[in-house]
mmCIF file of C-alpha atoms in Angstrom:
data_model
loop_
_atom_site.group_PDB
_atom_site.id
_atom_site.type_symbol
_atom_site.label_atom_id
_atom_site.label_comp_id
_atom_site.label_asym_id
_atom_site.label_seq_id
_atom_site.Cartn_x
_atom_site.Cartn_y
_atom_site.Cartn_z
ATOM 1 C CA LEU A 970 -80.671 122.738 -194.622
ATOM 2 C CA ARG A 971 -77.678 123.347 -192.359
ATOM 3 C CA GLN A 972 -75.866 125.182 -195.124
ATOM 4 C CA PHE A 973 -79.056 127.058 -196.005
ATOM 5 C CA LEU A 974 -79.504 128.212 -192.398
ATOM 6 C CA ARG A 975 -75.903 129.443 -192.361
ATOM 7 C CA THR A 976 -76.547 131.815 -195.248
ATOM 8 C CA LYS A 977 -77.713 135.419 -194.888
ATOM 9 C CA TRP A 978 -80.728 134.874 -197.118
ATOM 10 C CA PRO A 979 -83.877 136.589 -195.818
ATOM 11 C CA GLY A 980 -86.570 134.186 -194.673
ATOM 12 C CA ARG A 981 -84.246 131.194 -194.282
ATOM 13 C CA THR A 982 -85.607 130.285 -190.839
ATOM 14 C CA ARG A 983 -89.233 130.764 -191.910
ATOM 15 C CA VAL A 984 -88.707 128.561 -194.961
ATOM 16 C CA THR A 985 -87.143 125.820 -192.824
ATOM 17 C CA ALA A 986 -89.997 126.035 -190.318
ATOM 18 C CA TYR A 987 -92.544 125.893 -193.159
ATOM 19 C CA LEU A 988 -90.906 122.761 -194.594
ATOM 20 C CA ALA A 989 -90.721 121.125 -191.172
ATOM 21 C CA GLN A 990 -94.453 121.655 -190.650
ATOM 22 C CA ARG A 991 -95.160 119.673 -193.821
ATOM 23 C CA ILE A 992 -92.353 117.104 -194.077
ATOM 24 C CA ARG A 993 -92.435 114.621 -191.205
ATOM 25 C CA LEU A 994 -88.793 113.578 -191.682
ATOM 26 C CA LEU A 995 -87.798 117.095 -190.637
ATOM 27 C CA GLN A 996 -89.453 116.552 -187.264
ATOM 28 C CA HIS A 997 -86.800 114.049 -186.125
ATOM 29 C CA VAL A 998 -83.561 114.971 -187.883
ATOM 30 C CA PRO A 999 -80.415 113.258 -186.505
ATOM 31 C CA VAL A 1000 -77.812 115.920 -185.724
ATOM 32 C CA ASP A 1001 -74.255 115.310 -184.518
ATOM 33 C CA ILE A 1002 -73.441 117.827 -181.788
ATOM 34 C CA GLY A 1003 -69.940 116.470 -181.143
ATOM 35 C CA ASN A 1004 -68.473 114.160 -178.497
ATOM 36 C CA SER A 1005 -70.214 111.214 -180.215
ATOM 37 C CA GLN A 1006 -73.634 112.604 -179.295
ATOM 38 C CA THR A 1007 -76.582 112.510 -181.666
ATOM 39 C CA LEU A 1008 -79.786 114.434 -181.070
ATOM 40 C CA PHE A 1009 -82.969 113.914 -183.058
ATOM 41 C CA LEU A 1010 -84.314 117.410 -183.592
ATOM 42 C CA ASP A 1011 -87.723 118.736 -184.593
ATOM 43 C CA LEU A 1012 -87.022 121.617 -186.969
ATOM 44 C CA ARG A 1013 -90.392 123.166 -186.242
ATOM 45 C CA ASP A 1014 -88.705 124.409 -183.060
ATOM 46 C CA GLU A 1015 -86.567 127.550 -183.258
ATOM 47 C CA MET A 1016 -83.947 126.251 -180.841
ATOM 48 C CA CYS A 1017 -83.570 123.031 -182.837
ATOM 49 C CA ARG A 1018 -82.981 125.043 -186.015
ATOM 50 C CA ASP A 1019 -80.272 127.000 -184.187
ATOM 51 C CA ILE A 1020 -78.589 123.765 -183.072
ATOM 52 C CA LEU A 1021 -78.661 122.342 -186.600
ATOM 53 C CA ARG A 1022 -77.150 125.551 -187.960
ATOM 54 C CA ASP A 1023 -74.296 125.607 -185.446
ATOM 55 C CA SER A 1024 -73.563 121.872 -185.243
ATOM 56 C CA PRO A 1025 -71.308 120.045 -184.667
ATOM 57 C CA TYR A 1026 -70.006 121.395 -181.377
ATOM 58 C CA ASP A 1027 -66.581 119.701 -181.200
ATOM 59 C CA ALA A 1028 -64.687 122.943 -180.664
ATOM 60 C CA HIS A 1029 -67.243 124.424 -178.250
ATOM 61 C CA PRO A 1030 -69.341 121.634 -176.633
ATOM 62 C CA TRP A 1031 -73.050 122.103 -176.061
ATOM 63 C CA GLU A 1032 -73.625 123.634 -172.585
ATOM 64 C CA PRO A 1033 -70.070 122.648 -171.516
ATOM 65 C CA ASP A 1034 -70.470 123.418 -167.791
ATOM 66 C CA GLU A 1035 -73.489 121.137 -167.382
ATOM 67 C CA GLN A 1036 -71.937 118.435 -169.554
ATOM 68 C CA HIS A 1037 -68.725 118.577 -167.508
ATOM 69 C CA VAL A 1038 -70.681 118.060 -164.278
ATOM 70 C CA ILE A 1039 -72.663 115.183 -165.800
ATOM 71 C CA ARG A 1040 -69.496 113.461 -167.035
ATOM 72 C CA ARG A 1041 -67.901 113.823 -163.609
ATOM 73 C CA LEU A 1042 -70.853 112.493 -161.593
ATOM 74 C CA VAL A 1043 -72.793 109.977 -163.712
ATOM 75 C CA ARG A 1044 -71.362 106.471 -163.746
ATOM 76 C CA ALA A 1045 -71.996 103.197 -165.543
ATOM 77 C CA GLY A 1046 -74.954 101.353 -164.056
ATOM 78 C CA ASP A 1047 -76.598 104.467 -162.599
ATOM 79 C CA VAL A 1048 -80.323 105.179 -162.732
ATOM 80 C CA ALA A 1049 -80.680 108.793 -163.892
ATOM 81 C CA LEU A 1050 -83.728 111.026 -164.267
ATOM 82 C CA ASP A 1051 -83.858 113.866 -166.783
ATOM 83 C CA VAL A 1052 -86.712 116.024 -165.510
ATOM 84 C CA GLY A 1053 -87.659 118.519 -168.198
ATOM 85 C CA ALA A 1054 -85.805 116.760 -170.984
ATOM 86 C CA HIS A 1055 -86.982 119.047 -173.832
ATOM 87 C CA PHE A 1056 -85.240 117.536 -176.879
ATOM 88 C CA GLY A 1057 -82.788 115.396 -174.877
ATOM 89 C CA GLU A 1058 -79.650 117.505 -175.073
ATOM 90 C CA HIS A 1059 -78.438 116.040 -171.767
ATOM 91 C CA ALA A 1060 -80.359 112.750 -171.852
ATOM 92 C CA ALA A 1061 -78.243 111.592 -174.804
ATOM 93 C CA LEU A 1062 -75.030 112.118 -172.849
ATOM 94 C CA ILE A 1063 -76.469 110.525 -169.703
ATOM 95 C CA ALA A 1064 -77.637 107.463 -171.642
ATOM 96 C CA SER A 1065 -74.158 107.002 -173.091
ATOM 97 C CA LEU A 1066 -72.583 107.261 -169.629
ATOM 98 C CA VAL A 1067 -74.861 104.882 -167.694
ATOM 99 C CA GLY A 1068 -74.329 102.245 -170.374
ATOM 100 C CA PRO A 1069 -76.224 98.994 -170.911
ATOM 101 C CA THR A 1070 -76.429 98.248 -167.169
ATOM 102 C CA GLY A 1071 -77.901 101.660 -166.337
ATOM 103 C CA ARG A 1072 -81.141 103.435 -167.070
ATOM 104 C CA VAL A 1073 -82.190 106.957 -168.013
ATOM 105 C CA ILE A 1074 -85.798 108.106 -167.643
ATOM 106 C CA ALA A 1075 -86.652 111.359 -169.374
ATOM 107 C CA PHE A 1076 -89.741 113.368 -168.388
ATOM 108 C CA GLU A 1077 -91.232 115.781 -170.913
ATOM 109 C CA PRO A 1078 -94.883 116.950 -170.866
ATOM 110 C CA ASN A 1079 -94.832 118.822 -174.202
ATOM 111 C CA PRO A 1080 -96.415 116.393 -176.693
ATOM 112 C CA GLU A 1081 -94.735 118.090 -179.652
ATOM 113 C CA ARG A 1082 -91.310 117.065 -178.319
ATOM 114 C CA LEU A 1083 -92.043 113.393 -177.718
ATOM 115 C CA ASP A 1084 -91.437 111.766 -181.114
ATOM 116 C CA ALA A 1085 -87.935 113.169 -181.590
ATOM 117 C CA LEU A 1086 -87.125 112.827 -177.873
ATOM 118 C CA ARG A 1087 -87.980 109.120 -177.850
ATOM 119 C CA ARG A 1088 -85.524 108.595 -180.713
ATOM 120 C CA THR A 1089 -82.797 110.484 -178.857
ATOM 121 C CA VAL A 1090 -83.330 108.756 -175.512
ATOM 122 C CA GLY A 1091 -83.832 105.330 -177.055
ATOM 123 C CA GLN A 1092 -80.770 105.243 -179.285
ATOM 124 C CA PHE A 1093 -78.685 103.326 -176.716
ATOM 125 C CA GLY A 1094 -81.461 100.920 -175.723
ATOM 126 C CA ASN A 1095 -81.326 101.933 -172.056
ATOM 127 C CA GLY A 1096 -83.804 104.811 -171.837
ATOM 128 C CA GLU A 1097 -87.465 105.684 -171.894
ATOM 129 C CA VAL A 1098 -89.581 108.815 -172.080
ATOM 130 C CA LEU A 1099 -92.473 109.475 -169.693
ATOM 131 C CA PRO A 1100 -94.850 112.183 -171.019
ATOM 132 C CA TYR A 1101 -95.518 113.848 -167.678
ATOM 133 C CA ALA A 1102 -94.768 117.038 -165.797
ATOM 134 C CA VAL A 1103 -92.975 116.215 -162.548
ATOM 135 C CA SER A 1104 -94.398 118.179 -159.626
ATOM 136 C CA ASN A 1105 -95.586 117.865 -156.015
ATOM 137 C CA GLN A 1106 -98.991 116.423 -156.870
ATOM 138 C CA ALA A 1107 -100.557 113.929 -159.234
ATOM 139 C CA GLU A 1108 -103.305 115.727 -161.107
ATOM 140 C CA GLU A 1109 -103.993 117.423 -164.417
ATOM 141 C CA ALA A 1110 -102.414 120.820 -165.041
ATOM 142 C CA LEU A 1111 -101.824 123.351 -167.796
ATOM 143 C CA LEU A 1112 -98.494 123.571 -169.572
ATOM 144 C CA PHE A 1113 -97.758 127.037 -170.967
ATOM 145 C CA VAL A 1114 -95.832 126.685 -174.236
ATOM 146 C CA PRO A 1115 -94.389 129.859 -175.805
ATOM 147 C CA GLU A 1116 -92.978 130.077 -179.309
ATOM 148 C CA TYR A 1117 -89.551 129.257 -177.880
ATOM 149 C CA HIS A 1118 -90.428 125.810 -176.526
ATOM 150 C CA SER A 1119 -87.486 125.594 -174.126
ATOM 151 C CA LYS A 1120 -89.377 128.080 -171.901
ATOM 152 C CA ALA A 1121 -92.432 125.823 -171.541
ATOM 153 C CA SER A 1122 -93.532 125.704 -167.907
ATOM 154 C CA LEU A 1123 -96.388 125.056 -165.493
ATOM 155 C CA ALA A 1124 -96.528 128.847 -165.061
ATOM 156 C CA ASN A 1125 -96.744 131.536 -167.726
ATOM 157 C CA TRP A 1126 -93.504 133.196 -166.649
ATOM 158 C CA ASP A 1127 -92.452 134.682 -170.008
ATOM 159 C CA PRO A 1128 -95.650 135.918 -171.690
ATOM 160 C CA ASP A 1129 -93.955 137.671 -174.635
ATOM 161 C CA GLY A 1130 -95.379 136.515 -177.942
ATOM 162 C CA THR A 1131 -97.878 133.699 -178.427
ATOM 163 C CA VAL A 1132 -98.291 131.298 -175.505
ATOM 164 C CA ARG A 1133 -100.383 128.161 -175.962
ATOM 165 C CA GLN A 1134 -101.957 126.199 -173.115
ATOM 166 C CA ILE A 1135 -101.745 122.405 -173.267
ATOM 167 C CA LYS A 1136 -103.268 120.019 -170.749
ATOM 168 C CA CYS A 1137 -100.745 117.693 -169.124
ATOM 169 C CA CYS A 1138 -100.590 115.128 -166.331
ATOM 170 C CA GLN A 1139 -98.447 115.686 -163.257
ATOM 171 C CA VAL A 1140 -96.603 112.955 -161.342
ATOM 172 C CA THR A 1141 -94.349 112.887 -158.295
ATOM 173 C CA ILE A 1142 -91.012 111.133 -158.076
ATOM 174 C CA ASP A 1143 -91.876 109.669 -154.668
ATOM 175 C CA ALA A 1144 -95.029 108.005 -156.004
ATOM 176 C CA LEU A 1145 -93.228 106.589 -159.019
ATOM 177 C CA VAL A 1146 -90.464 105.136 -156.817
ATOM 178 C CA ALA A 1147 -92.959 103.784 -154.267
ATOM 179 C CA ASP A 1148 -94.997 102.138 -157.029
ATOM 180 C CA ARG A 1149 -91.773 100.754 -158.560
ATOM 181 C CA ALA A 1150 -92.574 102.462 -161.825
ATOM 182 C CA ILE A 1151 -88.988 103.750 -161.632
ATOM 183 C CA SER A 1152 -86.032 102.684 -159.501
ATOM 184 C CA GLN A 1153 -84.474 104.827 -156.792
ATOM 185 C CA PRO A 1154 -82.362 107.266 -158.851
ATOM 186 C CA ASP A 1155 -78.644 107.915 -158.442
ATOM 187 C CA PHE A 1156 -78.689 111.205 -160.369
ATOM 188 C CA ILE A 1157 -81.383 113.761 -161.201
ATOM 189 C CA LYS A 1158 -81.017 116.557 -163.732
ATOM 190 C CA CYS A 1159 -83.886 119.017 -163.237
ATOM 191 C CA ASP A 1160 -84.667 121.957 -165.509
ATOM 192 C CA VAL A 1161 -88.368 122.830 -165.415
ATOM 193 C CA GLU A 1162 -88.435 126.595 -165.877
ATOM 194 C CA GLY A 1163 -89.126 127.705 -162.320
ATOM 195 C CA ALA A 1164 -91.009 124.654 -161.000
ATOM 196 C CA GLU A 1165 -87.916 123.000 -159.512
ATOM 197 C CA LEU A 1166 -89.150 123.403 -155.921
ATOM 198 C CA LEU A 1167 -92.383 121.580 -156.828
ATOM 199 C CA VAL A 1168 -90.301 118.682 -158.167
ATOM 200 C CA PHE A 1169 -88.305 118.471 -154.929
ATOM 201 C CA GLU A 1170 -91.442 118.736 -152.749
ATOM 202 C CA GLY A 1171 -92.755 115.694 -154.597
ATOM 203 C CA ALA A 1172 -89.502 113.825 -153.983
ATOM 204 C CA THR A 1173 -88.881 114.350 -150.254
ATOM 205 C CA ALA A 1174 -88.768 110.628 -149.468
ATOM 206 C CA THR A 1175 -86.468 109.975 -152.411
ATOM 207 C CA LEU A 1176 -84.138 112.791 -151.388
ATOM 208 C CA ASP A 1177 -84.183 112.036 -147.642
ATOM 209 C CA ARG A 1178 -82.315 108.727 -147.819
ATOM 210 C CA PRO A 1179 -78.708 107.704 -147.143
ATOM 211 C CA ASP A 1180 -78.459 106.771 -150.834
ATOM 212 C CA ALA A 1181 -80.120 109.976 -152.022
ATOM 213 C CA PRO A 1182 -79.397 110.971 -155.620
ATOM 214 C CA ILE A 1183 -77.081 113.749 -156.674
ATOM 215 C CA VAL A 1184 -79.208 116.603 -158.040
ATOM 216 C CA MET A 1185 -78.188 119.077 -160.735
ATOM 217 C CA TYR A 1186 -80.847 121.721 -161.284
ATOM 218 C CA GLU A 1187 -81.286 125.050 -163.004
ATOM 219 C CA ALA A 1188 -82.193 128.160 -161.006
ATOM 220 C CA ASN A 1189 -83.972 130.720 -163.176
ATOM 221 C CA LEU A 1190 -84.927 133.775 -161.110
ATOM 222 C CA ALA A 1191 -87.539 135.142 -163.532
ATOM 223 C CA ALA A 1192 -89.234 131.753 -163.868
ATOM 224 C CA ALA A 1193 -89.033 131.006 -160.140
ATOM 225 C CA ARG A 1194 -90.839 134.245 -159.309
ATOM 226 C CA ALA A 1195 -93.863 132.997 -161.247
ATOM 227 C CA PHE A 1196 -94.104 130.205 -158.645
ATOM 228 C CA GLY A 1197 -93.663 132.573 -155.722
ATOM 229 C CA CYS A 1198 -90.053 131.558 -155.125
ATOM 230 C CA SER A 1199 -86.925 133.606 -154.611
#
């Protein structure tokens, strides 16, 4: 399929997507992206097909700036949260860095991502996936999922094309730490398509400590505006 996707044949992506809808093995394909990282990818997703086509990434690492920061800051034994894990492109690296004495908890509310993500996060035996949207409240919400799943968000910030609405449960980091469902984190990677402020509002106690975690988050202006943020 990788070689097929690299051709110029018309319909190659549609054929791959059609096969992935009907062949379950193509919904958790192990793909080497370089640097000893393996992702399990669901080829129903356009971004996953792009990654398969372009892999491995030895010469040009996947999202090198973010990966460089993660390698510099995450240490063995750390507890790390991947908030908005998608298909685990950073969770795999984090899990390898924290090692057997550490822990990575990946949050992903899109149910179509969970099977492959659990394989990615669980490959080192030190991670788990929680199927929730992290926010500033603990109640049911709608997840807006466009055709390009990486743009899924609690707000419909990119309405081009077909956008599906999926019910999801929200949680707060503070409540999870207080209930000892997760340990106080040392590192948080947060990429939730504009809802980052909601995540931090639900983690004020966790962030307002002498041993507060290091936070790496994405700032997406277009997505943030959908939440009333600059």
